Coordinates of C-alpha atoms in Angstrom, one line a residue:
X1 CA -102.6 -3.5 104.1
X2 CA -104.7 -1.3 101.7
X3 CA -107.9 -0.9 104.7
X4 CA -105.0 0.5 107.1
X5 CA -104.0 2.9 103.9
X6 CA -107.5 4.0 103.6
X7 CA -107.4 4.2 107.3
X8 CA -104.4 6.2 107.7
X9 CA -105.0 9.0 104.2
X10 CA -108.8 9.3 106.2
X11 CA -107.2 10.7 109.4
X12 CA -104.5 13.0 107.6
X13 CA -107.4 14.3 105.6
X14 CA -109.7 14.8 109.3
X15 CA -106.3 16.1 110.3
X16 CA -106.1 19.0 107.6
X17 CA -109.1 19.7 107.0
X18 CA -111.3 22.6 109.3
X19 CA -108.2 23.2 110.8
X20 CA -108.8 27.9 110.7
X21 CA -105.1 28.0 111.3
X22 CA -104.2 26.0 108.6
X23 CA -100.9 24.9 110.7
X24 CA -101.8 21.3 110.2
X25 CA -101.8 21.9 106.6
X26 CA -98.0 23.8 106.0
X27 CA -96.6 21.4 108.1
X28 CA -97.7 18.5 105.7
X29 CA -97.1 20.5 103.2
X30 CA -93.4 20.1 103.7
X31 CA -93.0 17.0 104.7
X32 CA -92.6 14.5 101.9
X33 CA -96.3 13.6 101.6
X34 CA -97.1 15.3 98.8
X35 CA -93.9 13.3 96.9
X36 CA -95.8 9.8 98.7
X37 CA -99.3 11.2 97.6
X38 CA -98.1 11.7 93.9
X39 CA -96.8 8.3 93.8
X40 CA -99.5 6.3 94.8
X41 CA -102.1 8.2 92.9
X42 CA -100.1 7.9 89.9
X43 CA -99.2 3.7 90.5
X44 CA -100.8 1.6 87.6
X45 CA -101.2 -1.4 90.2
X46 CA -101.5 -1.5 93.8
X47 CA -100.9 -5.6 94.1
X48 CA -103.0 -8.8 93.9
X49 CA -104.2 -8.8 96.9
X50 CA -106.0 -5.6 96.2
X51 CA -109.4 -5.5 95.1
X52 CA -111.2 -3.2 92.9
X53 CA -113.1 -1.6 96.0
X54 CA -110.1 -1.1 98.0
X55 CA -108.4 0.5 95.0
X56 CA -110.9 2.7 94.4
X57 CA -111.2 3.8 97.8
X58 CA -107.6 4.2 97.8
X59 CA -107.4 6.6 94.9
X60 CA -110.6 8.1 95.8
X61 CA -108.7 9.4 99.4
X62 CA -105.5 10.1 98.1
X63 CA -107.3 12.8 95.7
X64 CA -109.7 13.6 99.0
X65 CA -106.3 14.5 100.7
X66 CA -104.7 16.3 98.1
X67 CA -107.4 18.1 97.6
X68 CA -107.8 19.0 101.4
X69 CA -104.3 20.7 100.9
X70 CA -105.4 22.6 98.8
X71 CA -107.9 24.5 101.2
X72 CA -107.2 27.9 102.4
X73 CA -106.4 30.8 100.9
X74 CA -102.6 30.7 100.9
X75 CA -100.8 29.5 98.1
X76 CA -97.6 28.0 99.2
X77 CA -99.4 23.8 98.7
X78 CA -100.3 25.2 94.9
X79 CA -96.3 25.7 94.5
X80 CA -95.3 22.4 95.9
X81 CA -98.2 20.3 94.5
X82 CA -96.8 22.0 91.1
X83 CA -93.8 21.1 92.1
X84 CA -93.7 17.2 92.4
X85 CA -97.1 15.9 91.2
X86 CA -97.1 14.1 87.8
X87 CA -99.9 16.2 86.4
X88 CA -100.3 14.2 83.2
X89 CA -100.1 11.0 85.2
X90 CA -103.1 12.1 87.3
X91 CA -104.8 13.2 84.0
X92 CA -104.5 9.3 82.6
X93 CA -105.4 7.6 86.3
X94 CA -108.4 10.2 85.9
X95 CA -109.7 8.6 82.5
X96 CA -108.6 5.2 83.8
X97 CA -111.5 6.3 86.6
X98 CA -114.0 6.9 84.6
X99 CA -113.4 3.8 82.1
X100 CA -113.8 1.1 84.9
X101 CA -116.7 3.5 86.1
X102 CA -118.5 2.9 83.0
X103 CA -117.6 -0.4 82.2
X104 CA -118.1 -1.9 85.7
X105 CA -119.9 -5.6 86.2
X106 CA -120.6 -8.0 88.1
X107 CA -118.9 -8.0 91.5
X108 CA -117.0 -4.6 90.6
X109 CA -120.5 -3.0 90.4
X110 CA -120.6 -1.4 93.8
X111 CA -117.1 0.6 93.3
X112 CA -118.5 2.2 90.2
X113 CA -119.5 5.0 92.0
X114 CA -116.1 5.4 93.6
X115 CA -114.1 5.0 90.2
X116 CA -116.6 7.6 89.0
X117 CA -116.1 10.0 92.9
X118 CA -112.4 9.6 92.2
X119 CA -111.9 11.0 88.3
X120 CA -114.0 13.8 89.2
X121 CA -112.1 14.8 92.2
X122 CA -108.7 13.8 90.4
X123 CA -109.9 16.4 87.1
X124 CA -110.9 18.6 90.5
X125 CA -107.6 18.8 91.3
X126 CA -106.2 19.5 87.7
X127 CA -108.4 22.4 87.1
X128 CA -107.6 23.9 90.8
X129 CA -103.9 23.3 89.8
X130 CA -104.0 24.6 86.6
X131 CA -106.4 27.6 87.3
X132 CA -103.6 28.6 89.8
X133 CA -100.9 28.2 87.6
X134 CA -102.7 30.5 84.7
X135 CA -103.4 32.9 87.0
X136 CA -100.1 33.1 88.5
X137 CA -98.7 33.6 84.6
X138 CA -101.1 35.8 83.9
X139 CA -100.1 38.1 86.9
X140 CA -96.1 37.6 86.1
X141 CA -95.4 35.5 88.7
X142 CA -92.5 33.0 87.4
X143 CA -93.9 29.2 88.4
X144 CA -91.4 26.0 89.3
X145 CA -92.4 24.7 85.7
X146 CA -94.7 24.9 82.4
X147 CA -97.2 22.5 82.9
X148 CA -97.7 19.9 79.9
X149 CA -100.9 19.6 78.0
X150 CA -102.9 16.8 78.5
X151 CA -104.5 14.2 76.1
X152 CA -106.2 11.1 76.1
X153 CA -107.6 8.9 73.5
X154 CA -111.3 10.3 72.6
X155 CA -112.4 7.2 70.8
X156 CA -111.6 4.7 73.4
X157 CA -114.5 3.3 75.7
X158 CA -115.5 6.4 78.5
X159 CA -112.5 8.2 77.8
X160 CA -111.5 11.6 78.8
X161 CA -110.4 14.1 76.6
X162 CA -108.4 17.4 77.5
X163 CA -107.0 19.7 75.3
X164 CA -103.8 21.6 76.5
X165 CA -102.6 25.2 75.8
X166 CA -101.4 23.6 72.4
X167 CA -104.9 23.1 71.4
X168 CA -106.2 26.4 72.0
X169 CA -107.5 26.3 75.7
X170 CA -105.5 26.2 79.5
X171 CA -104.4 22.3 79.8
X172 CA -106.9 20.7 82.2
X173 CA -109.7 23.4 81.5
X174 CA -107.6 25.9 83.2
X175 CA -108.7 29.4 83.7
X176 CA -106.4 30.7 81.2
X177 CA -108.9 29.6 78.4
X178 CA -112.1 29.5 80.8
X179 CA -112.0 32.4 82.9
X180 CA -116.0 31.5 83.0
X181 CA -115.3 28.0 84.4
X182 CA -116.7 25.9 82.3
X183 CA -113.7 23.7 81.8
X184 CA -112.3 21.6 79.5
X185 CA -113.7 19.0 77.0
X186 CA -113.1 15.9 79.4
X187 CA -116.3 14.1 79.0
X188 CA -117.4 10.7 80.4
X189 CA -120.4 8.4 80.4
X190 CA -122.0 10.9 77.8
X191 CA -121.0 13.7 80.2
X192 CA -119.2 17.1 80.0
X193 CA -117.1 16.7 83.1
X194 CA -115.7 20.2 82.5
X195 CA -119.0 21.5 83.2
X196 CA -120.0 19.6 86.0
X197 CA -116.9 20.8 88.1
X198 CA -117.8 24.3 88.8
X199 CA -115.9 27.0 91.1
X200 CA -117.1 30.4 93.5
X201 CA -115.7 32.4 95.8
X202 CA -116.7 33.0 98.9
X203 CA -115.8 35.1 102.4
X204 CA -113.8 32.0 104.5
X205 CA -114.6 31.8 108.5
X206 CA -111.4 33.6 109.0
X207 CA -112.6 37.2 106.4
X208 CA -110.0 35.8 103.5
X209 CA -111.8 35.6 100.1
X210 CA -111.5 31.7 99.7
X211 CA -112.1 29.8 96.0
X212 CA -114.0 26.8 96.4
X213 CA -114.3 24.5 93.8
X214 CA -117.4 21.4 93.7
X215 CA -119.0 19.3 91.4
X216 CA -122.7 19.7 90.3
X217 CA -124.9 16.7 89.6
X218 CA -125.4 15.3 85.9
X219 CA -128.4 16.1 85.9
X220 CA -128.5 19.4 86.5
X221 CA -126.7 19.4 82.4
X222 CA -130.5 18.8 81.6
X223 CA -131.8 22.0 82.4
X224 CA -134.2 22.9 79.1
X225 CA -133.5 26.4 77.5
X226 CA -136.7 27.5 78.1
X227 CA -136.6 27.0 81.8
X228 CA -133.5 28.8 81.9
X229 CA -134.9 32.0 79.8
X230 CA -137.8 31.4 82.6
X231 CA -135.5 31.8 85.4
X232 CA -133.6 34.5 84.1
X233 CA -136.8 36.7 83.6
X234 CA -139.3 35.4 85.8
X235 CA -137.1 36.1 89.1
X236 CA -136.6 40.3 90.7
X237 CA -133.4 41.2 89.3
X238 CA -133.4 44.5 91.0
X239 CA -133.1 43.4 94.6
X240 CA -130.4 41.2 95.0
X241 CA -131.4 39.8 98.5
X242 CA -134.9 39.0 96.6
X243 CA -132.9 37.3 93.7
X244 CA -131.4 34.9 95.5
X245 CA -134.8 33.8 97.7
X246 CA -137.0 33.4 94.8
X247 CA -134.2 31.1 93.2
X248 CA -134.0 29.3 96.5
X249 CA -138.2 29.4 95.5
X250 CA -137.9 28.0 92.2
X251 CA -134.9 25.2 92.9
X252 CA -137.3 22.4 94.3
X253 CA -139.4 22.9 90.3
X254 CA -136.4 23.1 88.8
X255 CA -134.7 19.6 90.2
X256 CA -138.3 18.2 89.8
X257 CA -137.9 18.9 85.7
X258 CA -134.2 18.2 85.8
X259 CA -135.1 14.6 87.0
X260 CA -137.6 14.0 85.1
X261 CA -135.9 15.2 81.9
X262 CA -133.2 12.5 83.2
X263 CA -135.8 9.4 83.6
X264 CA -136.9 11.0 79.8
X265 CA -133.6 10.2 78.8
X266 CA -133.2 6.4 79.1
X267 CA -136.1 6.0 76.7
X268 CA -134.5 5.4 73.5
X269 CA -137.5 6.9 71.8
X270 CA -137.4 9.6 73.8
X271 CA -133.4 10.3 73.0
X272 CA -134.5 10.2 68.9
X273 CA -137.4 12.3 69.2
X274 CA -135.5 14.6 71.0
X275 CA -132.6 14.6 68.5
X276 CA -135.0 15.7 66.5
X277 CA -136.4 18.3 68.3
X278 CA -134.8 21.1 66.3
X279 CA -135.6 20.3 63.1
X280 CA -139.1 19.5 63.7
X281 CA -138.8 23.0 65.9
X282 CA -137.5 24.4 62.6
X283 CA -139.9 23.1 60.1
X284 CA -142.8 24.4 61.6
X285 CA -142.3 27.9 61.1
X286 CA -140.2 27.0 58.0
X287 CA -143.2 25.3 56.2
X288 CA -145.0 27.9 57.1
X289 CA -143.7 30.7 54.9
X290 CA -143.5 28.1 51.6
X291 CA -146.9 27.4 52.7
X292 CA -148.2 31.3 52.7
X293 CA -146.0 31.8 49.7
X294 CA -147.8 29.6 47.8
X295 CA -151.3 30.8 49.4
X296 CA -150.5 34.1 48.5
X297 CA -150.0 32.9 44.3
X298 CA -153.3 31.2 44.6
X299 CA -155.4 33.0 45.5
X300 CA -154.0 36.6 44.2
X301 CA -153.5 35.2 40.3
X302 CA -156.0 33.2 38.6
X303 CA -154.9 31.8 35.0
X304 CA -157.1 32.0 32.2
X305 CA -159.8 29.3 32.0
X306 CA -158.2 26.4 29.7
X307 CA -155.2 27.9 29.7
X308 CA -152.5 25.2 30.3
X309 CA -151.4 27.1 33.4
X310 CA -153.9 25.1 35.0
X311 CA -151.7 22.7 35.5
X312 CA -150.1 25.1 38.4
X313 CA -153.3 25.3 40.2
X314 CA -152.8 21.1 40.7
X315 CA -149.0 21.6 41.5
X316 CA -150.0 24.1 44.3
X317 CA -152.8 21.7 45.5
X318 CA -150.1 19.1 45.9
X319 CA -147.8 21.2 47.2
X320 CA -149.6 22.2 50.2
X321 CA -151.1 19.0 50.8
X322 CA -147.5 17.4 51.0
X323 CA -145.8 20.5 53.4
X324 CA -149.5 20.6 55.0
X325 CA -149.0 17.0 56.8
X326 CA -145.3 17.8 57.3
X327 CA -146.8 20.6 59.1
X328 CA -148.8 18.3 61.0
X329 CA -146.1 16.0 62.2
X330 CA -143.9 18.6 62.8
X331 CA -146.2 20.4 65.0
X332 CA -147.5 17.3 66.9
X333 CA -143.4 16.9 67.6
X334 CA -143.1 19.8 69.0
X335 CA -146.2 20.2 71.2
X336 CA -145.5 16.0 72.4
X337 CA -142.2 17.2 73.6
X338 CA -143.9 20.4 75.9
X339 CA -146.6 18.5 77.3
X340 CA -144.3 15.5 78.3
X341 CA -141.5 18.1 79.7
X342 CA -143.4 20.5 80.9
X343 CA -146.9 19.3 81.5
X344 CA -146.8 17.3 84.8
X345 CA -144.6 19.8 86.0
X346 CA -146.6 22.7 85.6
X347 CA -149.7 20.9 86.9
X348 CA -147.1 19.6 90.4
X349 CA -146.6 23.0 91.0
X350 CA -150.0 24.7 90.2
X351 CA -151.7 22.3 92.0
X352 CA -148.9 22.6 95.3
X353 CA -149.7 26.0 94.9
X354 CA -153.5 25.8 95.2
X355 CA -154.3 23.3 97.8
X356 CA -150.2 23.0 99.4
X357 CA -150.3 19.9 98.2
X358 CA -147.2 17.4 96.7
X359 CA -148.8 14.9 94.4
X360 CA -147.3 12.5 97.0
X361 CA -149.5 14.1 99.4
X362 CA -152.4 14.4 97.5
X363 CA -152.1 10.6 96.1
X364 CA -151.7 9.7 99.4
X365 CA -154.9 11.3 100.7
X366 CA -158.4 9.6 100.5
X367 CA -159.6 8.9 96.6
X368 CA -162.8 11.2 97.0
X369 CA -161.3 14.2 99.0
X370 CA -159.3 15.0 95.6
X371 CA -160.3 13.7 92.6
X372 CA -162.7 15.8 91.9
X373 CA -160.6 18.8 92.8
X374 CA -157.9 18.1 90.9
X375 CA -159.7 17.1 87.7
X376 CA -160.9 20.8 87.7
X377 CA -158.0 22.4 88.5
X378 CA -156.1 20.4 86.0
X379 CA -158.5 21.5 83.1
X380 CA -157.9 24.9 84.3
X381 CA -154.4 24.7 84.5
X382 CA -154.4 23.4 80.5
X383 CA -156.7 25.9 79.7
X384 CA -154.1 28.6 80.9
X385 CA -150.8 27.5 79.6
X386 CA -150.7 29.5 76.5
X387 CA -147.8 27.7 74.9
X388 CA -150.1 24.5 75.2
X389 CA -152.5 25.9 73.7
X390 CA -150.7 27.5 70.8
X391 CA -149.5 23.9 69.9
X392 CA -152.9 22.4 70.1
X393 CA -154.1 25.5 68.1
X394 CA -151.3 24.6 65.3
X395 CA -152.6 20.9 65.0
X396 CA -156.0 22.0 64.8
X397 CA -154.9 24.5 62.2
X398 CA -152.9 22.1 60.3
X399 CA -156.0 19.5 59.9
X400 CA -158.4 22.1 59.0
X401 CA -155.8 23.3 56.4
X402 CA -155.6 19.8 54.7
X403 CA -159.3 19.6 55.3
X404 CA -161.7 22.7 54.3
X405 CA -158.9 25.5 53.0
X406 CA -155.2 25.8 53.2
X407 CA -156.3 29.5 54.2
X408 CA -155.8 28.1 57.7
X409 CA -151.7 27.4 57.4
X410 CA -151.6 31.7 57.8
X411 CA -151.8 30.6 61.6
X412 CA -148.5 29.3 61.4
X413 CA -146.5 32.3 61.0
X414 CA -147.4 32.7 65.0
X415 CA -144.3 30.3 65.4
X416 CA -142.2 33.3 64.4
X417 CA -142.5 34.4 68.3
X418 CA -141.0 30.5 69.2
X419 CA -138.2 31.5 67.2
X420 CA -137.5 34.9 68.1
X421 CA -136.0 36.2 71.8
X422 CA -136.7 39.6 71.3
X423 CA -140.9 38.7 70.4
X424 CA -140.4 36.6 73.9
X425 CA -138.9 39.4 75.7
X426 CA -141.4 42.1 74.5
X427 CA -144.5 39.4 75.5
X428 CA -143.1 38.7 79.0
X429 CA -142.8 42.3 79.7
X430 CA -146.4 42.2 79.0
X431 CA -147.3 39.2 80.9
X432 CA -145.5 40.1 83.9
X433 CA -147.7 43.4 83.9
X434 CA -150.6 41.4 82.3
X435 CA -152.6 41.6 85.8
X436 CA -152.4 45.1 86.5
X437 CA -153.4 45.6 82.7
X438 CA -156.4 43.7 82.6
X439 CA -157.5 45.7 85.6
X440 CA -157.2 49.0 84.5
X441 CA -158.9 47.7 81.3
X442 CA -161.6 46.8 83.3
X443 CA -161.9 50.0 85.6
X444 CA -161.8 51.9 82.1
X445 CA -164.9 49.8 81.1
X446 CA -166.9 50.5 84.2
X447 CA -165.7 54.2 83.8
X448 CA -167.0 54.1 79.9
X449 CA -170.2 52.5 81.0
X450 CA -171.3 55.1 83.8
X451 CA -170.8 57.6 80.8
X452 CA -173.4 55.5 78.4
X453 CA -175.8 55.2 81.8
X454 CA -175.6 59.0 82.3
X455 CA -176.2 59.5 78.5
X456 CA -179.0 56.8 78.3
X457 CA -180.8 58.4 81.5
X458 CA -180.4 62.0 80.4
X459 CA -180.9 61.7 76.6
X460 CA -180.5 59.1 74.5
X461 CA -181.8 60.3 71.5
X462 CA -179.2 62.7 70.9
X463 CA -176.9 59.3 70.0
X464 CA -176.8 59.5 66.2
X465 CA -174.4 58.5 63.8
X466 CA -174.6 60.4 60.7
X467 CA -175.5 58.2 57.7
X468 CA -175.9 60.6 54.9
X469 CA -177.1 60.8 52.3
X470 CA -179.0 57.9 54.8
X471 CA -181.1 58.0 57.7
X472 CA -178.7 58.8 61.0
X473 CA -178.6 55.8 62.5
X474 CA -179.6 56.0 66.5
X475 CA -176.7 54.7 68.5
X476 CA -179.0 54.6 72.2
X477 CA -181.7 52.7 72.0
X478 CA -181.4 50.9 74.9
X479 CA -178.7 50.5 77.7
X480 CA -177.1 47.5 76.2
X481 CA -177.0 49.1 72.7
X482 CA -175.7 52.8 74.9
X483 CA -172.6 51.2 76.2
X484 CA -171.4 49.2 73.5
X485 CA -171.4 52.1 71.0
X486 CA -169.6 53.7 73.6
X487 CA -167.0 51.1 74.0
X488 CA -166.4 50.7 70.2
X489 CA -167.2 54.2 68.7
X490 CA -165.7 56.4 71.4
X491 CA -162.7 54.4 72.0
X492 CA -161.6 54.0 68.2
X493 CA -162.8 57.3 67.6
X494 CA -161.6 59.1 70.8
X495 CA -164.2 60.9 70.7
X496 CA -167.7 60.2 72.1
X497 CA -169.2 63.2 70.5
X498 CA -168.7 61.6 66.9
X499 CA -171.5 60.2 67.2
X500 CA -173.6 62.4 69.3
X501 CA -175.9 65.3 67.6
X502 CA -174.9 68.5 67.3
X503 CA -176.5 71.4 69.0
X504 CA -176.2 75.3 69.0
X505 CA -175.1 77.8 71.8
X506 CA -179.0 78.9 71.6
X507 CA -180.1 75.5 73.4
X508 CA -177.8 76.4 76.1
X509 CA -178.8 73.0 78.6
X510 CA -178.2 71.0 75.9
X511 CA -175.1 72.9 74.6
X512 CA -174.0 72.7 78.1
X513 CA -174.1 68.7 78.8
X514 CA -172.4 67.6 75.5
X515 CA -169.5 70.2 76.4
X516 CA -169.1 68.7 79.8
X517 CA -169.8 65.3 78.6
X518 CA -167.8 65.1 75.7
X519 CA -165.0 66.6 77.4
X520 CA -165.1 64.7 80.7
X521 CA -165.2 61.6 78.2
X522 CA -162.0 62.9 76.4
X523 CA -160.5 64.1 79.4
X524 CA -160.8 60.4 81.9
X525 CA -161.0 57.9 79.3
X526 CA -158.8 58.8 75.9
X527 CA -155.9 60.9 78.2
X528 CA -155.9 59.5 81.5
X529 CA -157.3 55.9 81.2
X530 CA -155.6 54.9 77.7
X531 CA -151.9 56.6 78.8
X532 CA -152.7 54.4 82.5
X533 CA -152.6 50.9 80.4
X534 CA -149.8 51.6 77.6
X535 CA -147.6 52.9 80.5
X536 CA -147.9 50.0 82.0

């Protein structure tokens, strides 16, 4: 009966699999269970008396099995699975799979999973086959036969889809058209099943050099862009021993947005707004320059007064007050979608970060110990997430633009750095350094400000800034007034002694503390300090 079946492909696949040796495995190799195996994955019925669990859980292991002959790095079960297995057969049971997965009911609910288990490790066998089979072309080896493409009827109910070498890729998403892995174009339930089987290669218990092949969760499909860019240049790509820990760091925020971008996805508003998503993305900074454009024509050409040009001046009023509350909606789009995908995120791991923390833990923690903890922190945490606070900035822009002066639509040109990889690139260099800048700055302040204390305490009337054929203007009044004419005059001028009196060789103390002070200036502050922060 089908529970003894089950019973019986379970123990050949314990019997195979872990086995170092991989004895266990030739010898079943050829014996005729590969020729059973092929027949009873490829049967269209298994009886009456079959249910839909049992027959999923037969097909499920007989793909398990197949697959655990598979394991190993010798090649002789790739040649005789070649040899007898119905590929196209499997291909159809496969779509077949993930049809009743996605149209189960009722009392067939609970095997949905299986149906669903056993087309992915069905298409898991294709692409092992088929990689093997490119390969093995590729390098000249003659196979047993050509393999047929595969194809399934796209426009029926959950149905899989592969294109074969006819159609311009390897049949079965085959490494002789993905050499990258991604697969073929099978997709079910919404899904690119090509891209959730993935492949790696990896040093076997034995020292052999061992492909592996596994399938990833759907959700991991949901990964945002942005978080991707993130990840690629947030992590220490020098080291690679400190690559892979702080991605082992970063995997428990990343599932945490991956699931939540999947609970996003069953809203249907959610789905439209984000189908959306790039043209709102689009329209901001594209609104923007036929916004400016017409800015510019305002306000730089004036037509004569009763001149029946006038009538442009209302045409550009109406003009920007129609793209000025597209502008609005669009940005609101765009800076909804951030704070709803990244938002709670962000704060999770902030707050983890602070206090060490999950928001499980902290929610489970008494009311008062927290709340007022994390309602500072999470203003803080707002207040620093620049992206959220260029959107806000945008909105505010666009209702002061449709309010007092479309003057303030200039501010959303800023989008151009949204659009542009190369703008991100140059500000995350500078971000990623942004600490030890701002302290250098800082030490360059304190530096500039001992100068304006020695000037003030030696001789602050010799700070003048010549004003002719006006009074010189004194520059050292007092400290405050010392160090900020410093700051501004000596910095954009790079030279302190701009504004400082001139004296002759005749007054030799005083000729003698502007040369050391002045040059002391230029030498720690303009050379040393300034070439400090831009090589960082």
């Amino acid at each position: 009966n089908a529970a003894q079946l089950v019973a019986c492909i379970s123990g050949l696949t314990e019997f195979v699999q872990g086995n170092e040796s991989q004895a266990n495995t030739r010898m079943l190799v050829d014996s005729k269970l590969p020729e059973v195996l092929g027949r009873l994955v490829c049967k269209h019925d298994y009886g009456e008396d079959v249910s839909a669990t049992d027959t999923c859980a037969i097909r499920l292991g007989t793909a398990t099995l197949l697959l655990a002959l598979l394991e190993g790095t010798e090649r002789r079960a790739e040649v005789r699975l070649l040899q007898v297995l119905d590929l196209e057969r499997i291909g159809e049971v496969a779509a077949d799979c993930f049809r009743g997965g996605s149209s189960a009911a009722g009392d067939t609910r609970s095997a949905d999973a299986s149906l669903v288990e056993a087309g992915y490790t069905l298409y898991t066998l294709l692409r092992h086959l088929y990689d093997y089979h490119d390969e093995a072309v590729d390098a000249g080896v003659t196979t047993a036969r050509a393999l047929p493409p595969l194809s399934f009827d796209p426009a029926a109910t959950g149905a899989v889809h592969a294109r074969g070498k006819g159609e311009g890729e390897g049949a079965g998403g085959g490494s002789g058209g993905d050499k990258g892995g991604d697969g073929s174009s099978l997709r079910s339930r919404g899904g690119d099943v090509g891209r959730l089987i993935r492949r790696c290669e990896l040093v076997n218990a034995v020292g052999e050099l061992e492909r592996v092949y596994f399938r990833v969760p759907d959700y991991c499909l949901l990964l945002t862009e942005e978080s991707k860019q993130e990840l690629l240049w947030g992590v220490d790509r020098e080291t690679p021993g400190m690559q892979i820990q702080e991605l082992f760091e970063r995997a428990d925020g990343l599932t945490r947005e991956m699931l939540l971008q999947q609970r996003l996805s069953h809203s249907a508003l959610w789905q439209l707004v984000m189908a959306n998503k790039g043209i709102a993305d689009n329209l901001v900074l594209s609104l923007a320059l036929a916004q400016n454009a017409v800015i510019i024509l305002r306000f730089s050409w004036e037509p004569p007064h009763g001149s029946h040009l006038e009538g442009l001046i209302l045409f550009e009023n109406y003009a920007n007050t129609v793209m000025g509350s597209l502008q609005l909606l669009a940005c609101i789009v765009v800076f909804l979608i951030y704070a709803i995908q990244k938002g709670p995120l962000r704060l999770q791991r902030d707050f983890k970060e602070a206090t060490g923390y999950d928001l499980e833990e902290l929610c489970a923690l008494p009311l008062e110990k927290w709340r007022l903890s994390y309602v500072l922190l999470l203003v803080y945490y707002t207040m620093s997430d620049t992206q959220l606070l260029l959107g806000a900035s945008l909105i505010l822009s666009s209702v002061l633009g449709l309010t007092l002066s479309p003057l303030w639509f200039s501010t959303h040109l800023l989008d151009v750095v949204n659009k542009s990889a190369d703008l991100q690139n140059v500000f995350m260099a500078v971000t990623l350094n942004g600490r030890s800048i701002a302290m250098t700055a800082l030490f360059g302040a304190i530096i500039i400000y001992l100068f304006a204390v020695v000037g003030y305490a030696t001789d602050g009337s010799i700070f003048m800034l010549g004003n002719f054929p006006d009074p010189d203007v004194p520059m050292c009044t007092n400290l405050l007034s010392c160090f900020l004419n410093a700051l501004n005059e000596g910095l954009r001028s790079g030279d302190i002694g701009s504004f400082m009196s001139p004296t002759t060789v005749d007054d030799v103390g005083g000729y003698a503390f502007r040369f050391a002070y002045q040059f002391a200036f230029w030498a720690i502050v303009i050379t040393i300090l300034l070439n400090v922060i831009f090589g960082i």
